Short mmCIF file of C-alpha atoms and ligand atoms in Angstrom, two decimals:
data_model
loop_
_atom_site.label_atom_id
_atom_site.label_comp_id
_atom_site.label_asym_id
_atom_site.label_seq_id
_atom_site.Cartn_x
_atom_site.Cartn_y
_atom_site.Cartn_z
CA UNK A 1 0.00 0.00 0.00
CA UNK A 2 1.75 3.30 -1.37
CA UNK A 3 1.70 6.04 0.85
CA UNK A 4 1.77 9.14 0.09
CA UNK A 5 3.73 11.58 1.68
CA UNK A 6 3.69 15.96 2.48
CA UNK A 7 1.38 18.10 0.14
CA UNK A 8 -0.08 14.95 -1.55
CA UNK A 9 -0.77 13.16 1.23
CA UNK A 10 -2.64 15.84 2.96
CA UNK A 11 -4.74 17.08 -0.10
CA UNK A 12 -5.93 12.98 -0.29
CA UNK A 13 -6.50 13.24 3.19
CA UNK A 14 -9.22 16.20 3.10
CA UNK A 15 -10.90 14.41 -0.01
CA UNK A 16 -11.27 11.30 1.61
CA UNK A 17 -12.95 11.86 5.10
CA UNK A 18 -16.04 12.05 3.81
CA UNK A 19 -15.54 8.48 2.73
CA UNK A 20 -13.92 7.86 6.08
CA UNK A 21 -16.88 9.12 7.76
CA UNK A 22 -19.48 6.95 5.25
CA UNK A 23 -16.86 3.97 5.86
CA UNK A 24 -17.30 4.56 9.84
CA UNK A 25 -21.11 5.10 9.75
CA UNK A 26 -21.87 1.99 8.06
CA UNK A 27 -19.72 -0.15 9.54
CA UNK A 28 -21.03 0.71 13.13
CA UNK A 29 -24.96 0.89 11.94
CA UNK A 30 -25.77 -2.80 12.59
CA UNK A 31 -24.37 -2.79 16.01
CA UNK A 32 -27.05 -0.97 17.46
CA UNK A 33 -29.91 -2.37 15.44
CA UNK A 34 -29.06 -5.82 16.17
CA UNK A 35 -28.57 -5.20 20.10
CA UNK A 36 -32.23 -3.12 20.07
CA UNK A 37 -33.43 -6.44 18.56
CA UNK A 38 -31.94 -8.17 21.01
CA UNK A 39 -33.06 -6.35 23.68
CA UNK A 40 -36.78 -5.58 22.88
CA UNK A 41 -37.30 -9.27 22.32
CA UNK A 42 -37.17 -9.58 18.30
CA UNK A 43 -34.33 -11.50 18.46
CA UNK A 44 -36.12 -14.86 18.72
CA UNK A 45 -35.79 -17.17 22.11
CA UNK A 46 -32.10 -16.72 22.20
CA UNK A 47 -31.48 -12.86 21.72
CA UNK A 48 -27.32 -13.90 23.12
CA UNK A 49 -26.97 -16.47 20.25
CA UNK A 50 -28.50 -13.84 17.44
CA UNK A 51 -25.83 -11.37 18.36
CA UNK A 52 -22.97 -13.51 18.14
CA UNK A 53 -24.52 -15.13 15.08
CA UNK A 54 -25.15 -11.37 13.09
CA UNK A 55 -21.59 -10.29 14.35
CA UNK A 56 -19.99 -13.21 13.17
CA UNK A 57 -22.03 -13.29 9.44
CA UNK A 58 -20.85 -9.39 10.18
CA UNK A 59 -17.02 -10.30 10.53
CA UNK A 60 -17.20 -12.47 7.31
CA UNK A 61 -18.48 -9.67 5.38
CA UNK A 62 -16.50 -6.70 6.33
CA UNK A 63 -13.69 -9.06 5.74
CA UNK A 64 -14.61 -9.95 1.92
CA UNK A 65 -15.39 -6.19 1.65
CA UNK A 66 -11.95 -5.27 2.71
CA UNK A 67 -10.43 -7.68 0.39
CA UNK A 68 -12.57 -6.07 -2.43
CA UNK A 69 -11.05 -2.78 -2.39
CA UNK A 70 -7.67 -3.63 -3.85
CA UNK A 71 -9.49 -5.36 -7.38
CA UNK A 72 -11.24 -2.31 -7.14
CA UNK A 73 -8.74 -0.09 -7.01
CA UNK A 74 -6.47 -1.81 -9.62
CA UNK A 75 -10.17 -1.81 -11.86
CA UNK A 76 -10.85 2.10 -11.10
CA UNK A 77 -7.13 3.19 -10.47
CA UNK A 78 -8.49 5.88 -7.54
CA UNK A 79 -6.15 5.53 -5.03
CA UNK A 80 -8.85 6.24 -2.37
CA UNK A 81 -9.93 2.48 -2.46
CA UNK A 82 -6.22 1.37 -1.16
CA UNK A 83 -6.77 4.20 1.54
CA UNK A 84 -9.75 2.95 3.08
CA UNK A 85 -8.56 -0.51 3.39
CA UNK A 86 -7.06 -0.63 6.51
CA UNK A 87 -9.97 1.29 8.22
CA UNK A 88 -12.28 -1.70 6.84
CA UNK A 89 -9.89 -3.94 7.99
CA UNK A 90 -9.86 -2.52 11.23
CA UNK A 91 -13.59 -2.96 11.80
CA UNK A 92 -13.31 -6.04 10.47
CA UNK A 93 -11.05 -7.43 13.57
CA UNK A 94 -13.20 -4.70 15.89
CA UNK A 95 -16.36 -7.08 14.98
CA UNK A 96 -14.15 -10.30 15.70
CA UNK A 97 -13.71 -9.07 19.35
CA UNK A 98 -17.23 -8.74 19.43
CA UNK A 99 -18.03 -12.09 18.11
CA UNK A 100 -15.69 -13.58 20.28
CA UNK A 101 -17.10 -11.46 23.63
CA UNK A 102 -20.41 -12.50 22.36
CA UNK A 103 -19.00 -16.20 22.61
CA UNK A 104 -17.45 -15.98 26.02
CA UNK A 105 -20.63 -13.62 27.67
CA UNK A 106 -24.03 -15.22 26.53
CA UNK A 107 -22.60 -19.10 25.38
CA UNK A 108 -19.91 -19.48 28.21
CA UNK A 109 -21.04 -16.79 30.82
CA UNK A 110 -17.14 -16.27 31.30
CA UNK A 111 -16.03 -19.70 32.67
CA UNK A 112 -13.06 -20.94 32.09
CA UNK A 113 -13.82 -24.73 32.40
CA UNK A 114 -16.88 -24.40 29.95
CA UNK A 115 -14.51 -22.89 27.54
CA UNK A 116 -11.92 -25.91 28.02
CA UNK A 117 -14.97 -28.28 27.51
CA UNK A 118 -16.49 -26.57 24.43
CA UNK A 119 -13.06 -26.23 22.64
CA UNK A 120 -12.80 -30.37 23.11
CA UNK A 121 -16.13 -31.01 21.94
CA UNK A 122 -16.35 -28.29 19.19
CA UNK A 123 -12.89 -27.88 17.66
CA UNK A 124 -14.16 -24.92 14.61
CA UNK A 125 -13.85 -22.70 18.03
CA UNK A 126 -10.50 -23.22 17.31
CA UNK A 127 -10.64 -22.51 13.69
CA UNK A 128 -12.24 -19.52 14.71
CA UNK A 129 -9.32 -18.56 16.85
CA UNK A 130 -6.87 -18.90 14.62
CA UNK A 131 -8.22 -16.52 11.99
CA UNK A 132 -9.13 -13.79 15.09
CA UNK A 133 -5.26 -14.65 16.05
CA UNK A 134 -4.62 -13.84 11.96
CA UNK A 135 -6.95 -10.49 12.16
CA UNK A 136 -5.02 -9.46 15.46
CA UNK A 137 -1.27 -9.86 13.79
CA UNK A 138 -2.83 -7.69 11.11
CA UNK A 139 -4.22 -4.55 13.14
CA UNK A 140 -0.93 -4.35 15.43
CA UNK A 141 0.95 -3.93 12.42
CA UNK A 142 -1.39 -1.85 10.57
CA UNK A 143 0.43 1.73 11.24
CA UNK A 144 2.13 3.50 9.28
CA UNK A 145 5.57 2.97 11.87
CA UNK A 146 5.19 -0.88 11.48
CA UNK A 147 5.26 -0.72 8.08
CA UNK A 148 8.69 1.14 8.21
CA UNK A 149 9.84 -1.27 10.69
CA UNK A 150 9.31 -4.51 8.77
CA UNK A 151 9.94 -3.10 5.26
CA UNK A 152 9.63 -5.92 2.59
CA UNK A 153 8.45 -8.42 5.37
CA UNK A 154 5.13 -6.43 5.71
CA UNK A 155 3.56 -7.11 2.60
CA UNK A 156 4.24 -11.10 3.81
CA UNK A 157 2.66 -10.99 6.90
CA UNK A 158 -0.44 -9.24 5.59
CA UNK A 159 -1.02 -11.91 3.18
CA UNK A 160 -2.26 -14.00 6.26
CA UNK A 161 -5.58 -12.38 5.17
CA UNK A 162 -6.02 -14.79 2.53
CA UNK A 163 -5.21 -17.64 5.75
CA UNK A 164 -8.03 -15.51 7.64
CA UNK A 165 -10.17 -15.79 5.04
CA UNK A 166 -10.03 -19.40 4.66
CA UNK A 167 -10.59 -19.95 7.82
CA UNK A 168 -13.17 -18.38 8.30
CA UNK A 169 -14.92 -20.07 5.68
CA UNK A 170 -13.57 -23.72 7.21
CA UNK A 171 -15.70 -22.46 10.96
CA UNK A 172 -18.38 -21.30 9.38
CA UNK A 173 -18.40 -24.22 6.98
CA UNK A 174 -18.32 -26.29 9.77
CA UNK A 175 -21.33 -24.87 12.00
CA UNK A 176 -23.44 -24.73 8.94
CA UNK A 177 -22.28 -28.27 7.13
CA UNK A 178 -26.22 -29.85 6.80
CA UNK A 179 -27.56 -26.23 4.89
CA UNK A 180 -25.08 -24.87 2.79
CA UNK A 181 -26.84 -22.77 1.00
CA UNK A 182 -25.86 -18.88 2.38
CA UNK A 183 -22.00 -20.63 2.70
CA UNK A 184 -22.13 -21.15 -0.64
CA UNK A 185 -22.43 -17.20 -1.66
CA UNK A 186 -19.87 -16.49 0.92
CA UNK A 187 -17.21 -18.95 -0.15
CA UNK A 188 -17.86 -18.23 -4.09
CA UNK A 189 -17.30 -14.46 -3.09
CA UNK A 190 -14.16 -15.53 -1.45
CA UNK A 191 -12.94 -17.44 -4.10
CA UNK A 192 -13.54 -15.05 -6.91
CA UNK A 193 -11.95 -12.37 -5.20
CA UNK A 194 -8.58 -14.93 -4.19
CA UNK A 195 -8.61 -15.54 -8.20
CA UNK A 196 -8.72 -11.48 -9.09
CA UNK A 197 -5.18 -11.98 -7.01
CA UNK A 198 -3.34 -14.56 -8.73
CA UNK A 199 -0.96 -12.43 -11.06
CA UNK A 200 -2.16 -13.27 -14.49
CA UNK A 201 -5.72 -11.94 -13.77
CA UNK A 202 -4.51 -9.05 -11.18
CA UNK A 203 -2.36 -8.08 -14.88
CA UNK A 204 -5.30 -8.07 -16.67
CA UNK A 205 -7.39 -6.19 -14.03
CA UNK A 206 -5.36 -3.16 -14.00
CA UNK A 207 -4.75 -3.01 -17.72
CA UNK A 208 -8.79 -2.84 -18.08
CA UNK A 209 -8.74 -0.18 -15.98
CA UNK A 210 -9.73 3.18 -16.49
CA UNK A 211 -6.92 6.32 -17.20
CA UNK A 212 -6.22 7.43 -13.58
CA UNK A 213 -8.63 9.62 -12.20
CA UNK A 214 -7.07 12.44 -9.65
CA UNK A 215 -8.51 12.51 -6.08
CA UNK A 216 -7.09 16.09 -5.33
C1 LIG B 301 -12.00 -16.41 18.87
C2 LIG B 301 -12.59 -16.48 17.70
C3 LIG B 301 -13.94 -17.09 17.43
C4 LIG B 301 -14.78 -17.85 18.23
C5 LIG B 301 -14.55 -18.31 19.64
C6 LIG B 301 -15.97 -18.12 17.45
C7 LIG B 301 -17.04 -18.86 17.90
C8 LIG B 301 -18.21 -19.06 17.20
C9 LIG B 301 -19.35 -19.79 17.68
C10 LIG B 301 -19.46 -20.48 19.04
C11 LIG B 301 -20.31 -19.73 16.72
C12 LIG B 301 -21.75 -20.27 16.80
C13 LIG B 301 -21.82 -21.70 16.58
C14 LIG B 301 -23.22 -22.20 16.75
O1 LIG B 301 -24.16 -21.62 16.18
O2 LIG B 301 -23.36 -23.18 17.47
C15 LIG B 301 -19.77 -18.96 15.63
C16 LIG B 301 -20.44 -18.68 14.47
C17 LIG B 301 -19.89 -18.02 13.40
N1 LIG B 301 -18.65 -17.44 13.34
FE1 LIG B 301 -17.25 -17.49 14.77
N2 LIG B 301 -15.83 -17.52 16.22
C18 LIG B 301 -14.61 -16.89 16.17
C19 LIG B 301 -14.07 -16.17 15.11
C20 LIG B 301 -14.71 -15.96 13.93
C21 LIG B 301 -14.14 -15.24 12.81
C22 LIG B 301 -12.75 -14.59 12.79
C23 LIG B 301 -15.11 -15.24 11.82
C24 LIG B 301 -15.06 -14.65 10.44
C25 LIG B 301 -13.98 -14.46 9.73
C26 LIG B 301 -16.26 -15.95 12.33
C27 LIG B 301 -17.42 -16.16 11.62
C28 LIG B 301 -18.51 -16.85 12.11
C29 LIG B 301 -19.71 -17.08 11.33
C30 LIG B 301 -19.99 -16.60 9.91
C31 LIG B 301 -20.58 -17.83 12.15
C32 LIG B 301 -21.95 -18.37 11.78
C33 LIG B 301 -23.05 -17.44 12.11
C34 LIG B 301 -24.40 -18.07 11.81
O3 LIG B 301 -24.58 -19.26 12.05
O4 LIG B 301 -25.26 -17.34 11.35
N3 LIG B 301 -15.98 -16.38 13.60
N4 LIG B 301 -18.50 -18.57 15.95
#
């Protein structure tokens, strides 16, 4: 991810909070809908499981959208899309936590033992863990002074979004194995967008793409 630096950097930086804000808005909107739900009883019997459920469908998402915006910015060549990333990305390990708080509050009621117990009996809690353990790697090193730090080695490590992807296809896969329908959409969405990656079609992507198109 190029960054821009001085004069440049802070012209793209006035044009683009208005996308930071839009970015912001709709990434938090859900949360509050989903816990009024919960709490005014249109949640269904089990309003704890129907959070967790919504912020982990929620994770998923955010996380495909994320990996969207470079194809889209190699398509559209406005530089904006690379910008925005790691805001996206950042929600996407913000709704993780949740998921995972969700997990430990309403399904576990913070006990250690039940947590021991469930990880025997339902091992795509681990699967689970490893991709939040992927998504936490990723935001520690998302500032601008890691990515001085490690140089060429960045770039590497971020690639364990395509491992965070995966696995969170492979948990969800698992919970949902007798009705794959919605998984289906999901892991297509995944797939096509780890295809628009491989270097042959990434090539072709950006030579489609449009003249570039000035976001000062
Ligand atoms: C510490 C990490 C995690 C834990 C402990 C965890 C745990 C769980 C549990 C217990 C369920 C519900 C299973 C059931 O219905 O019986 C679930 C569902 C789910 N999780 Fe996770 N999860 C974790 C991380 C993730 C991550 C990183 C993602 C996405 C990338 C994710 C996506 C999902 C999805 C999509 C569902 C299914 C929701 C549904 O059935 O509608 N989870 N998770």
């Amino acid at each position: 991810m190029a960054t821009p630096s001085g004069r440049g950097r802070s012209a793209a930086a006035r044009t683009l909070w208005p996308w930071r804000i839009a970015v912001a808005l709709a990434a938090f909107a859900p949360l509050p809908c989903w816990l009024r739900q919960a709490m005014t009883g249109h949640a269904g019997p089990e309003p704890g499981r129907y959070l967790m459920e919504h912020l982990g469908k929620g994770t998923l998402v955010l996380l495909l959208l994320t990996l969207s915006l470079t194809p889209l910015q190699r398509l559209s060549r406005w530089q904006g899309f690379s910008r925005i990333r790691r805001q996206l990305g950042l929600w996407t390990f913000a709704y993780a936590l949740l998921h995972l708080l969700a997990y430990l509050w309403f399904f576990l009621g913070f006990n250690a033992h039940a947590l021991l117990a469930d990880l025997s009996r339902r091992p795509y809690i681990m699967v689970g863990m490893a991709a939040l353990a992927g998504l936490t790697l990723m935001a520690a090193t998302s500032h601008r002074r890691a990515m001085r730090r490690l140089g060429k080695s960045w770039k590497r490590l971020h690639r364990l979004v395509y491992a965070v992807l995966i696995l969170g296809l492979l948990h969800y896969f698992w919970i949902v194995r007798a009705d794959l329908g919605e998984w289906a959409i999901y892991a297509l969405a995944g797939l096509l967008l780890l295809v628009l990656r491989l270097p042959p079609v990434a090539k072709e992507f950006s030579r489609q793409g449009r003249p570039p198109v000035t976001d000062a």
